[in-house]
Coordinates of C-alpha atoms in Angstrom, one line a residue:
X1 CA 14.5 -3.4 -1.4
X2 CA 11.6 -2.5 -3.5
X3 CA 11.8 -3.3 -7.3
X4 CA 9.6 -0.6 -9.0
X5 CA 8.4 2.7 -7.9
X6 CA 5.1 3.1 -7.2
X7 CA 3.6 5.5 -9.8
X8 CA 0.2 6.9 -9.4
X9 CA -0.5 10.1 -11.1
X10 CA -3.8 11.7 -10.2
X11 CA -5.0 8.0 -8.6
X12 CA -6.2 8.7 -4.9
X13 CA -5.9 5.2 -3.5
X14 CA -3.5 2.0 -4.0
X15 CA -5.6 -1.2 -3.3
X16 CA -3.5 -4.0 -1.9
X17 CA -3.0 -6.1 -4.7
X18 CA -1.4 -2.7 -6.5
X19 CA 1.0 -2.4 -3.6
X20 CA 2.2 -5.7 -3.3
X21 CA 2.9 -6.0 -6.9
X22 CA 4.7 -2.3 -7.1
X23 CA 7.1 -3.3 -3.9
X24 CA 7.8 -7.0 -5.4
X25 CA 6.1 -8.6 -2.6
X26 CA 3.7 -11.1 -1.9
X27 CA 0.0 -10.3 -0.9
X28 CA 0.3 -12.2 2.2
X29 CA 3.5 -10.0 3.1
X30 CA 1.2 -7.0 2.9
X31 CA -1.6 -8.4 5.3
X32 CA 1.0 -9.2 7.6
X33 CA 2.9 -5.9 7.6
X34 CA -0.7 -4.2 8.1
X35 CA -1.2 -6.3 11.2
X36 CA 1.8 -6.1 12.7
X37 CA 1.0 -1.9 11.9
X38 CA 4.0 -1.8 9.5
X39 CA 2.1 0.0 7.0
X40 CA -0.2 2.7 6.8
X41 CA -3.2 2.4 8.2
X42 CA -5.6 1.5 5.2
X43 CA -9.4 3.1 4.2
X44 CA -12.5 0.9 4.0
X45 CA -13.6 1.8 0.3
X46 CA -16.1 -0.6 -0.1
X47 CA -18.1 -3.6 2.2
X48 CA -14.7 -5.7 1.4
X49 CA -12.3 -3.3 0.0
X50 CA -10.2 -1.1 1.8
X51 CA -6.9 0.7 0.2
X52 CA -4.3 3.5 1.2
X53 CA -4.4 7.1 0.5
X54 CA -1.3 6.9 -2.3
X55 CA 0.1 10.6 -0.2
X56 CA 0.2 8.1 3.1
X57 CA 2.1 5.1 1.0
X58 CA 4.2 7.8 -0.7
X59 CA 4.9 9.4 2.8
X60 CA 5.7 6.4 4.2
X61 CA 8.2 5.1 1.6
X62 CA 10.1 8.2 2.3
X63 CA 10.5 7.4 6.1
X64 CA 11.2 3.8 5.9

């Protein structure tokens, strides 16, 4: 389903631009699935920026 793995190393957090592009998905898809509380819920990491602990993505691509 997804076309790359997502790889992040020592990185902490996957903003949702990263995540869209690492499951070949739209940005839109991503908003969507995080209303509908398909995914994770994400951090607020800024005033306008939130993004996911990479453990919960990670963790949650092995259950899906």
């Amino acid at each position: 389903m997804f076309q790359t793995p997502i790889q992040t190393g020592t990185k902490l957090f996957i903003r949702a631009n990263e995540l869209s592009g690492a499951l070949g998905i739209s940005p839109s898809t991503i908003y969507r699935w995080r209303k509908a509380g398909l995914l994770p819920e994400p951090l607020s990491l800024g005033p306008r920026v939130v993004g996911w602990r990479a453990s919960d993505i990670h963790n949650w691509l092995n259950n899906i």
